[in-house]
Amino acid sequence: MPLQKSDASLAYDRRRITPGIVHFGVGQFCRGHLFRYTQHLLEVSAKENHQYDSWGIVGVNVIKGEREREMWQDFKKQDCMYSVTLCPTKGPHTTEIIGSMLDYVYAPEQHQKVLDYLADPRIRIVSLTVTEGGYNIDEVKNCFNLADKAVKADLANPAQPHTTFGYIVEGLRLRRERKIEPFTVMSCDNLRHNGDVAKKAILGYAGARDAELCRWIEANVCFPNSMVDRITPATTPAMRTHLNKLTGLDDLQPVIGEDFNQWVIENRFRVRPPWERVGQELTDNVAGYENTKVRILNSSHLMLTFSGLLLGYRMVHEALGDADIHRLVANSLENDVLPTLDSPMDKVAYKNKVLSRFMNPAIADQLLRIAGDGCSKVQVFWTNNVVALLKNKRDLSNFAFGLACFLAYLEGKDCKGATFPVIEPKLDPKWKELIASSNLSAPLSLNAFDSWRSLDHAELDAQIVHFRKLIKEKGVRAAMPFKNKSAQL
């Protein structure tokens, strides 16, 4: 049997645990973060009269795909257990077996089972890690995109949903009909005001389906905001082999992560597990923490990713190990981000910690993972930095260069001629045509740039075009702002 560990290896009796959370979007991140926090709470529960035993997790994936189906089959073989290996920048790794996920539901083949869980009175929280672009928000109209093909299909047959928000709203309808208290919806995605975004998505869908149901959801469902932080890269087949050799396990779905983790959450629930007992932070200022993370960590992740891919790198630590990329990222943080950022944290210490974390070779985080759905990530992770620079009339060169690199990345080829996949589900359908245009300003009409159109962005546009020209003529390295002062118009 895979994993080769029994329930006896856990610090609690898994047979006593009952489900209290349904989680949509079972990837590496939630399994190394939310599921692990819950595991530690179950360990506390075993020592204290089992008072938290009702907070087990049911994982759900709604995406129909080979990887998701494989995960379903793998978890069947391992009784939904898996390992998490944490690797610090320096020092030995640690591995633990996680048993907090009690069931994994593959929604494309188990529709009714998902709805049964959502209508189960034991479920009090529905949590989400569906990626930044998974909330289906039209950034121009600032509302849920009802024109989406999958959404339209769900609205045509709402009792048999296929999307995350279709399932959640149908689950809430069933609870309302059966006079069961609604669950709390808790986003764990890398979005500013992620709870508010989840609320906008759910109310947008519900309003199109049933106005009365929408009003009931708005009046009765809690949507706490949170900030979550831990790097958990995708586990490739090669990484899986490496991890199993390292741990001595036969885990079909192992997780690797850094030893740093942070979870700050707003105390806005009907009822919740006391995760603060195992390291989670409660605060009324989630926005300050999440803004710091987005503007420092996520922003610099993108800055090194687009330039790193173009220079031929494929791993985060390798890209940041390039002296020019390191200087680019450090300059953008020190000169552009920190001076315009108000934070409840020590932002200089956090910036230094972030750069140290990115240099961890054991994590082997993939640049293509970070680059995927770059349109959504540019809008989410760079908007506040770009807006701050525009409003304060500060130097734009670093972010103009970063945006030019984003456009160059969309061409799918690095400076050595090697190609890489470009996955952009939220980008304007005409993006390939615009990127290929001889008019270097043509791609500036893409929706990735929509978030700051209400401001005077003429100088930013001019600099992006100028850097595009430099990259095409001289290459990425020679076009970097600190190497080419004439680029600063």
PDB file of N, CA and C in Angstrom, residues 23-25 28-38 127-132 135 186-195 224-232 258 260-266 269 275 279-283 285-299 301 345 350 354 357-358 369 380-381:
ATOM      1  N   HIS A  23     -13.263  21.788   1.386  1.00  0.00           N
ATOM      2  CA  HIS A  23     -12.280  22.670   0.734  1.00  0.00           C
ATOM      3  C   HIS A  23     -12.283  22.453  -0.767  1.00  0.00           C
ATOM      4  N   PHE A  24     -12.507  23.533  -1.531  1.00  0.00           N
ATOM      5  CA  PHE A  24     -12.473  23.487  -2.993  1.00  0.00           C
ATOM      6  C   PHE A  24     -11.085  23.895  -3.497  1.00  0.00           C
ATOM      7  N   GLY A  25     -10.503  23.060  -4.350  1.00  0.00           N
ATOM      8  CA  GLY A  25      -9.213  23.382  -4.953  1.00  0.00           C
ATOM      9  C   GLY A  25      -8.072  22.721  -4.220  1.00  0.00           C
ATOM     10  N   GLN A  28      -1.196  21.737  -3.870  1.00  0.00           N
ATOM     11  CA  GLN A  28      -0.098  21.655  -2.906  1.00  0.00           C
ATOM     12  C   GLN A  28      -0.239  22.689  -1.792  1.00  0.00           C
ATOM     13  N   PHE A  29      -0.702  23.896  -2.158  1.00  0.00           N
ATOM     14  CA  PHE A  29      -0.689  24.963  -1.166  1.00  0.00           C
ATOM     15  C   PHE A  29      -1.593  24.657   0.021  1.00  0.00           C
ATOM     16  N   CYS A  30      -2.849  24.332  -0.237  1.00  0.00           N
ATOM     17  CA  CYS A  30      -3.773  24.092   0.884  1.00  0.00           C
ATOM     18  C   CYS A  30      -3.317  22.898   1.713  1.00  0.00           C
ATOM     19  N   ARG A  31      -2.716  21.902   1.053  1.00  0.00           N
ATOM     20  CA  ARG A  31      -2.292  20.704   1.792  1.00  0.00           C
ATOM     21  C   ARG A  31      -1.068  20.974   2.665  1.00  0.00           C
ATOM     22  N   GLY A  32      -0.286  22.005   2.294  1.00  0.00           N
ATOM     23  CA  GLY A  32       0.866  22.368   3.113  1.00  0.00           C
ATOM     24  C   GLY A  32       0.578  23.501   4.071  1.00  0.00           C
ATOM     25  N   HIS A  33      -0.635  24.028   4.038  1.00  0.00           N
ATOM     26  CA  HIS A  33      -0.956  25.202   4.859  1.00  0.00           C
ATOM     27  C   HIS A  33      -2.200  24.938   5.704  1.00  0.00           C
ATOM     28  N   LEU A  34      -3.395  25.160   5.162  1.00  0.00           N
ATOM     29  CA  LEU A  34      -4.645  24.973   5.900  1.00  0.00           C
ATOM     30  C   LEU A  34      -4.768  23.563   6.473  1.00  0.00           C
ATOM     31  N   PHE A  35      -4.485  22.554   5.660  1.00  0.00           N
ATOM     32  CA  PHE A  35      -4.657  21.177   6.121  1.00  0.00           C
ATOM     33  C   PHE A  35      -3.664  20.859   7.238  1.00  0.00           C
ATOM     34  N   ARG A  36      -2.480  21.469   7.149  1.00  0.00           N
ATOM     35  CA  ARG A  36      -1.456  21.208   8.168  1.00  0.00           C
ATOM     36  C   ARG A  36      -1.796  21.918   9.478  1.00  0.00           C
ATOM     37  N   TYR A  37      -2.284  23.157   9.397  1.00  0.00           N
ATOM     38  CA  TYR A  37      -2.754  23.826  10.613  1.00  0.00           C
ATOM     39  C   TYR A  37      -3.836  22.979  11.293  1.00  0.00           C
ATOM     40  N   THR A  38      -4.755  22.459  10.492  1.00  0.00           N
ATOM     41  CA  THR A  38      -5.848  21.660  11.047  1.00  0.00           C
ATOM     42  C   THR A  38      -5.320  20.369  11.655  1.00  0.00           C
ATOM     43  N   SER A 127     -13.946  26.299   2.429  1.00  0.00           N
ATOM     44  CA  SER A 127     -12.738  27.073   2.153  1.00  0.00           C
ATOM     45  C   SER A 127     -12.334  26.897   0.694  1.00  0.00           C
ATOM     46  N   LEU A 128     -11.512  27.832   0.213  1.00  0.00           N
ATOM     47  CA  LEU A 128     -11.186  27.888  -1.212  1.00  0.00           C
ATOM     48  C   LEU A 128      -9.714  28.175  -1.449  1.00  0.00           C
ATOM     49  N   THR A 129      -9.096  27.427  -2.344  1.00  0.00           N
ATOM     50  CA  THR A 129      -7.854  27.839  -3.017  1.00  0.00           C
ATOM     51  C   THR A 129      -8.063  27.503  -4.491  1.00  0.00           C
ATOM     52  N   VAL A 130      -8.668  28.431  -5.205  1.00  0.00           N
ATOM     53  CA  VAL A 130      -9.028  28.200  -6.612  1.00  0.00           C
ATOM     54  C   VAL A 130      -8.223  29.088  -7.558  1.00  0.00           C
ATOM     55  N   THR A 131      -7.138  29.671  -7.082  1.00  0.00           N
ATOM     56  CA  THR A 131      -6.211  30.570  -7.790  1.00  0.00           C
ATOM     57  C   THR A 131      -6.798  31.967  -7.947  1.00  0.00           C
ATOM     58  N   GLU A 132      -5.915  32.904  -8.250  1.00  0.00           N
ATOM     59  CA  GLU A 132      -6.322  34.310  -8.351  1.00  0.00           C
ATOM     60  C   GLU A 132      -7.378  34.511  -9.430  1.00  0.00           C
ATOM     61  N   TYR A 135     -11.824  33.260  -9.443  1.00  0.00           N
ATOM     62  CA  TYR A 135     -13.019  33.918  -8.905  1.00  0.00           C
ATOM     63  C   TYR A 135     -13.867  34.558 -10.008  1.00  0.00           C
ATOM     64  N   MET A 186     -14.608  30.756   3.331  1.00  0.00           N
ATOM     65  CA  MET A 186     -13.287  31.266   3.705  1.00  0.00           C
ATOM     66  C   MET A 186     -12.306  31.092   2.548  1.00  0.00           C
ATOM     67  N   SER A 187     -11.956  32.194   1.904  1.00  0.00           N
ATOM     68  CA  SER A 187     -10.948  32.145   0.849  1.00  0.00           C
ATOM     69  C   SER A 187      -9.550  32.105   1.450  1.00  0.00           C
ATOM     70  N   CYS A 188      -8.690  31.263   0.873  1.00  0.00           N
ATOM     71  CA  CYS A 188      -7.275  31.209   1.265  1.00  0.00           C
ATOM     72  C   CYS A 188      -6.381  31.539   0.075  1.00  0.00           C
ATOM     73  N   ASP A 189      -6.931  32.233  -0.914  1.00  0.00           N
ATOM     74  CA  ASP A 189      -6.158  32.551  -2.112  1.00  0.00           C
ATOM     75  C   ASP A 189      -5.382  33.857  -1.960  1.00  0.00           C
ATOM     76  N   ASN A 190      -4.376  34.011  -2.810  1.00  0.00           N
ATOM     77  CA  ASN A 190      -3.514  35.196  -2.784  1.00  0.00           C
ATOM     78  C   ASN A 190      -4.198  36.382  -3.452  1.00  0.00           C
ATOM     79  N   LEU A 191      -5.205  36.894  -2.776  1.00  0.00           N
ATOM     80  CA  LEU A 191      -5.954  38.045  -3.264  1.00  0.00           C
ATOM     81  C   LEU A 191      -6.090  39.051  -2.140  1.00  0.00           C
ATOM     82  N   ARG A 192      -5.989  40.328  -2.477  1.00  0.00           N
ATOM     83  CA  ARG A 192      -6.303  41.345  -1.476  1.00  0.00           C
ATOM     84  C   ARG A 192      -7.799  41.284  -1.210  1.00  0.00           C
ATOM     85  N   HIS A 193      -8.163  41.347   0.087  1.00  0.00           N
ATOM     86  CA  HIS A 193      -9.574  41.276   0.478  1.00  0.00           C
ATOM     87  C   HIS A 193     -10.219  40.016  -0.101  1.00  0.00           C
ATOM     88  N   ASN A 194      -9.556  38.885   0.087  1.00  0.00           N
ATOM     89  CA  ASN A 194     -10.018  37.659  -0.572  1.00  0.00           C
ATOM     90  C   ASN A 194     -11.423  37.246  -0.143  1.00  0.00           C
ATOM     91  N   GLY A 195     -11.786  37.523   1.108  1.00  0.00           N
ATOM     92  CA  GLY A 195     -13.146  37.222   1.535  1.00  0.00           C
ATOM     93  C   GLY A 195     -14.171  38.078   0.816  1.00  0.00           C
ATOM     94  N   PRO A 224     -14.903  35.857   5.842  1.00  0.00           N
ATOM     95  CA  PRO A 224     -13.720  36.466   6.450  1.00  0.00           C
ATOM     96  C   PRO A 224     -12.590  36.685   5.443  1.00  0.00           C
ATOM     97  N   ASN A 225     -11.870  37.786   5.602  1.00  0.00           N
ATOM     98  CA  ASN A 225     -10.663  38.015   4.819  1.00  0.00           C
ATOM     99  C   ASN A 225      -9.484  37.341   5.515  1.00  0.00           C
ATOM    100  N   SER A 226      -8.490  36.940   4.729  1.00  0.00           N
ATOM    101  CA  SER A 226      -7.316  36.302   5.313  1.00  0.00           C
ATOM    102  C   SER A 226      -6.086  36.581   4.471  1.00  0.00           C
ATOM    103  N   MET A 227      -4.934  36.406   5.077  1.00  0.00           N
ATOM    104  CA  MET A 227      -3.658  36.473   4.370  1.00  0.00           C
ATOM    105  C   MET A 227      -2.916  35.185   4.675  1.00  0.00           C
ATOM    106  N   VAL A 228      -2.533  34.461   3.620  1.00  0.00           N
ATOM    107  CA  VAL A 228      -1.860  33.189   3.792  1.00  0.00           C
ATOM    108  C   VAL A 228      -0.502  33.252   3.097  1.00  0.00           C
ATOM    109  N   ASP A 229       0.495  32.641   3.698  1.00  0.00           N
ATOM    110  CA  ASP A 229       1.846  32.775   3.160  1.00  0.00           C
ATOM    111  C   ASP A 229       2.668  31.533   3.454  1.00  0.00           C
ATOM    112  N   ARG A 230       2.924  30.759   2.436  1.00  0.00           N
ATOM    113  CA  ARG A 230       3.897  29.667   2.454  1.00  0.00           C
ATOM    114  C   ARG A 230       4.136  29.256   1.015  1.00  0.00           C
ATOM    115  N   ILE A 231       5.375  29.068   0.645  1.00  0.00           N
ATOM    116  CA  ILE A 231       5.703  28.626  -0.711  1.00  0.00           C
ATOM    117  C   ILE A 231       5.667  27.107  -0.755  1.00  0.00           C
ATOM    118  N   THR A 232       4.780  26.575  -1.587  1.00  0.00           N
ATOM    119  CA  THR A 232       4.653  25.123  -1.773  1.00  0.00           C
ATOM    120  C   THR A 232       4.622  24.849  -3.277  1.00  0.00           C
ATOM    121  N   GLU A 258       8.505  25.340   2.168  1.00  0.00           N
ATOM    122  CA  GLU A 258       9.506  25.995   2.999  1.00  0.00           C
ATOM    123  C   GLU A 258       9.084  25.902   4.460  1.00  0.00           C
ATOM    124  N   PHE A 260       8.909  28.419   6.481  1.00  0.00           N
ATOM    125  CA  PHE A 260       8.181  29.631   6.866  1.00  0.00           C
ATOM    126  C   PHE A 260       6.697  29.455   6.577  1.00  0.00           C
ATOM    127  N   ASN A 261       5.853  29.897   7.482  1.00  0.00           N
ATOM    128  CA  ASN A 261       4.426  29.955   7.178  1.00  0.00           C
ATOM    129  C   ASN A 261       3.765  31.033   8.027  1.00  0.00           C
ATOM    130  N   GLN A 262       2.729  31.644   7.468  1.00  0.00           N
ATOM    131  CA  GLN A 262       1.983  32.689   8.166  1.00  0.00           C
ATOM    132  C   GLN A 262       0.528  32.628   7.700  1.00  0.00           C
ATOM    133  N   TRP A 263      -0.370  32.825   8.650  1.00  0.00           N
ATOM    134  CA  TRP A 263      -1.793  32.859   8.342  1.00  0.00           C
ATOM    135  C   TRP A 263      -2.452  33.877   9.262  1.00  0.00           C
ATOM    136  N   VAL A 264      -2.891  34.958   8.678  1.00  0.00           N
ATOM    137  CA  VAL A 264      -3.563  36.027   9.413  1.00  0.00           C
ATOM    138  C   VAL A 264      -5.008  36.057   8.940  1.00  0.00           C
ATOM    139  N   ILE A 265      -5.938  36.054   9.874  1.00  0.00           N
ATOM    140  CA  ILE A 265      -7.337  35.926   9.482  1.00  0.00           C
ATOM    141  C   ILE A 265      -8.243  36.817  10.315  1.00  0.00           C
ATOM    142  N   GLU A 266      -9.298  37.258   9.681  1.00  0.00           N
ATOM    143  CA  GLU A 266     -10.305  38.103  10.313  1.00  0.00           C
ATOM    144  C   GLU A 266     -11.287  37.210  11.078  1.00  0.00           C
ATOM    145  N   PHE A 269     -16.675  34.624  11.647  1.00  0.00           N
ATOM    146  CA  PHE A 269     -17.227  33.293  11.406  1.00  0.00           C
ATOM    147  C   PHE A 269     -18.480  33.119  12.263  1.00  0.00           C
ATOM    148  N   TRP A 275      -7.733  27.868  15.349  1.00  0.00           N
ATOM    149  CA  TRP A 275      -6.424  27.687  14.721  1.00  0.00           C
ATOM    150  C   TRP A 275      -5.342  28.547  15.371  1.00  0.00           C
ATOM    151  N   GLY A 279      -0.765  28.598  15.904  1.00  0.00           N
ATOM    152  CA  GLY A 279       0.075  29.555  15.185  1.00  0.00           C
ATOM    153  C   GLY A 279      -0.609  30.551  14.295  1.00  0.00           C
ATOM    154  N   GLN A 280      -1.901  30.378  14.030  1.00  0.00           N
ATOM    155  CA  GLN A 280      -2.610  31.341  13.190  1.00  0.00           C
ATOM    156  C   GLN A 280      -2.848  32.633  13.980  1.00  0.00           C
ATOM    157  N   GLU A 281      -2.844  33.779  13.274  1.00  0.00           N
ATOM    158  CA  GLU A 281      -2.997  35.077  13.921  1.00  0.00           C
ATOM    159  C   GLU A 281      -4.372  35.669  13.607  1.00  0.00           C
ATOM    160  N   LEU A 282      -5.052  36.144  14.652  1.00  0.00           N
ATOM    161  CA  LEU A 282      -6.313  36.852  14.476  1.00  0.00           C
ATOM    162  C   LEU A 282      -6.052  38.350  14.518  1.00  0.00           C
ATOM    163  N   THR A 283      -6.689  39.105  13.627  1.00  0.00           N
ATOM    164  CA  THR A 283      -6.464  40.542  13.589  1.00  0.00           C
ATOM    165  C   THR A 283      -7.662  41.243  12.956  1.00  0.00           C
ATOM    166  N   ASN A 285      -6.881  43.878  11.194  1.00  0.00           N
ATOM    167  CA  ASN A 285      -6.190  44.567  10.103  1.00  0.00           C
ATOM    168  C   ASN A 285      -5.597  43.569   9.122  1.00  0.00           C
ATOM    169  N   VAL A 286      -6.428  42.655   8.631  1.00  0.00           N
ATOM    170  CA  VAL A 286      -5.954  41.702   7.628  1.00  0.00           C
ATOM    171  C   VAL A 286      -5.444  42.441   6.394  1.00  0.00           C
ATOM    172  N   ALA A 287      -6.122  43.528   6.050  1.00  0.00           N
ATOM    173  CA  ALA A 287      -5.753  44.269   4.839  1.00  0.00           C
ATOM    174  C   ALA A 287      -4.301  44.727   4.879  1.00  0.00           C
ATOM    175  N   GLY A 288      -3.835  45.157   6.041  1.00  0.00           N
ATOM    176  CA  GLY A 288      -2.452  45.612   6.156  1.00  0.00           C
ATOM    177  C   GLY A 288      -1.454  44.498   5.917  1.00  0.00           C
ATOM    178  N   TYR A 289      -1.743  43.312   6.437  1.00  0.00           N
ATOM    179  CA  TYR A 289      -0.856  42.160   6.249  1.00  0.00           C
ATOM    180  C   TYR A 289      -0.887  41.672   4.802  1.00  0.00           C
ATOM    181  N   GLU A 290      -2.096  41.554   4.246  1.00  0.00           N
ATOM    182  CA  GLU A 290      -2.181  41.031   2.884  1.00  0.00           C
ATOM    183  C   GLU A 290      -1.596  42.008   1.875  1.00  0.00           C
ATOM    184  N   ASN A 291      -1.769  43.309   2.126  1.00  0.00           N
ATOM    185  CA  ASN A 291      -1.193  44.298   1.229  1.00  0.00           C
ATOM    186  C   ASN A 291       0.329  44.221   1.257  1.00  0.00           C
ATOM    187  N   THR A 292       0.888  43.999   2.450  1.00  0.00           N
ATOM    188  CA  THR A 292       2.341  43.853   2.569  1.00  0.00           C
ATOM    189  C   THR A 292       2.836  42.637   1.794  1.00  0.00           C
ATOM    190  N   LYS A 293       2.133  41.509   1.945  1.00  0.00           N
ATOM    191  CA  LYS A 293       2.549  40.295   1.249  1.00  0.00           C
ATOM    192  C   LYS A 293       2.437  40.451  -0.264  1.00  0.00           C
ATOM    193  N   VAL A 294       1.303  40.976  -0.717  1.00  0.00           N
ATOM    194  CA  VAL A 294       1.094  41.126  -2.158  1.00  0.00           C
ATOM    195  C   VAL A 294       2.116  42.072  -2.765  1.00  0.00           C
ATOM    196  N   ARG A 295       2.346  43.195  -2.093  1.00  0.00           N
ATOM    197  CA  ARG A 295       3.213  44.219  -2.676  1.00  0.00           C
ATOM    198  C   ARG A 295       4.701  43.896  -2.555  1.00  0.00           C
ATOM    199  N   ILE A 296       5.063  43.011  -1.618  1.00  0.00           N
ATOM    200  CA  ILE A 296       6.473  42.631  -1.482  1.00  0.00           C
ATOM    201  C   ILE A 296       6.709  41.240  -2.076  1.00  0.00           C
ATOM    202  N   LEU A 297       6.113  40.216  -1.484  1.00  0.00           N
ATOM    203  CA  LEU A 297       6.412  38.846  -1.922  1.00  0.00           C
ATOM    204  C   LEU A 297       5.883  38.568  -3.322  1.00  0.00           C
ATOM    205  N   ASN A 298       4.573  38.717  -3.510  1.00  0.00           N
ATOM    206  CA  ASN A 298       3.995  38.354  -4.810  1.00  0.00           C
ATOM    207  C   ASN A 298       4.496  39.256  -5.925  1.00  0.00           C
ATOM    208  N   SER A 299       4.685  40.524  -5.629  1.00  0.00           N
ATOM    209  CA  SER A 299       5.187  41.453  -6.636  1.00  0.00           C
ATOM    210  C   SER A 299       6.589  41.073  -7.086  1.00  0.00           C
ATOM    211  N   HIS A 301       7.995  38.166  -6.772  1.00  0.00           N
ATOM    212  CA  HIS A 301       7.903  36.868  -7.452  1.00  0.00           C
ATOM    213  C   HIS A 301       7.704  37.068  -8.948  1.00  0.00           C
ATOM    214  N   MET A 345       3.584  45.364   9.689  1.00  0.00           N
ATOM    215  CA  MET A 345       4.750  44.518   9.871  1.00  0.00           C
ATOM    216  C   MET A 345       6.027  45.350   9.740  1.00  0.00           C
ATOM    217  N   TYR A 350      10.678  41.938   6.589  1.00  0.00           N
ATOM    218  CA  TYR A 350       9.893  41.024   5.761  1.00  0.00           C
ATOM    219  C   TYR A 350      10.486  40.944   4.356  1.00  0.00           C
ATOM    220  N   VAL A 354      11.816  37.559   2.632  1.00  0.00           N
ATOM    221  CA  VAL A 354      11.277  37.091   1.349  1.00  0.00           C
ATOM    222  C   VAL A 354      12.414  36.742   0.389  1.00  0.00           C
ATOM    223  N   ARG A 357      14.003  33.581   1.414  1.00  0.00           N
ATOM    224  CA  ARG A 357      13.148  32.425   1.128  1.00  0.00           C
ATOM    225  C   ARG A 357      13.227  32.043  -0.348  1.00  0.00           C
ATOM    226  N   PHE A 358      13.262  33.026  -1.218  1.00  0.00           N
ATOM    227  CA  PHE A 358      13.325  32.755  -2.655  1.00  0.00           C
ATOM    228  C   PHE A 358      14.619  32.047  -3.043  1.00  0.00           C
ATOM    229  N   ARG A 369       5.239  27.933 -12.965  1.00  0.00           N
ATOM    230  CA  ARG A 369       4.094  27.868 -12.049  1.00  0.00           C
ATOM    231  C   ARG A 369       3.650  29.269 -11.683  1.00  0.00           C
ATOM    232  N   VAL A 380      -3.581  41.495  -9.966  1.00  0.00           N
ATOM    233  CA  VAL A 380      -3.690  41.332  -8.516  1.00  0.00           C
ATOM    234  C   VAL A 380      -2.432  41.796  -7.790  1.00  0.00           C
ATOM    235  N   PHE A 381      -1.252  41.408  -8.302  1.00  0.00           N
ATOM    236  CA  PHE A 381      -0.014  41.600  -7.556  1.00  0.00           C
ATOM    237  C   PHE A 381       0.740  42.889  -7.892  1.00  0.00           C
TER     238      PHE A 381
END
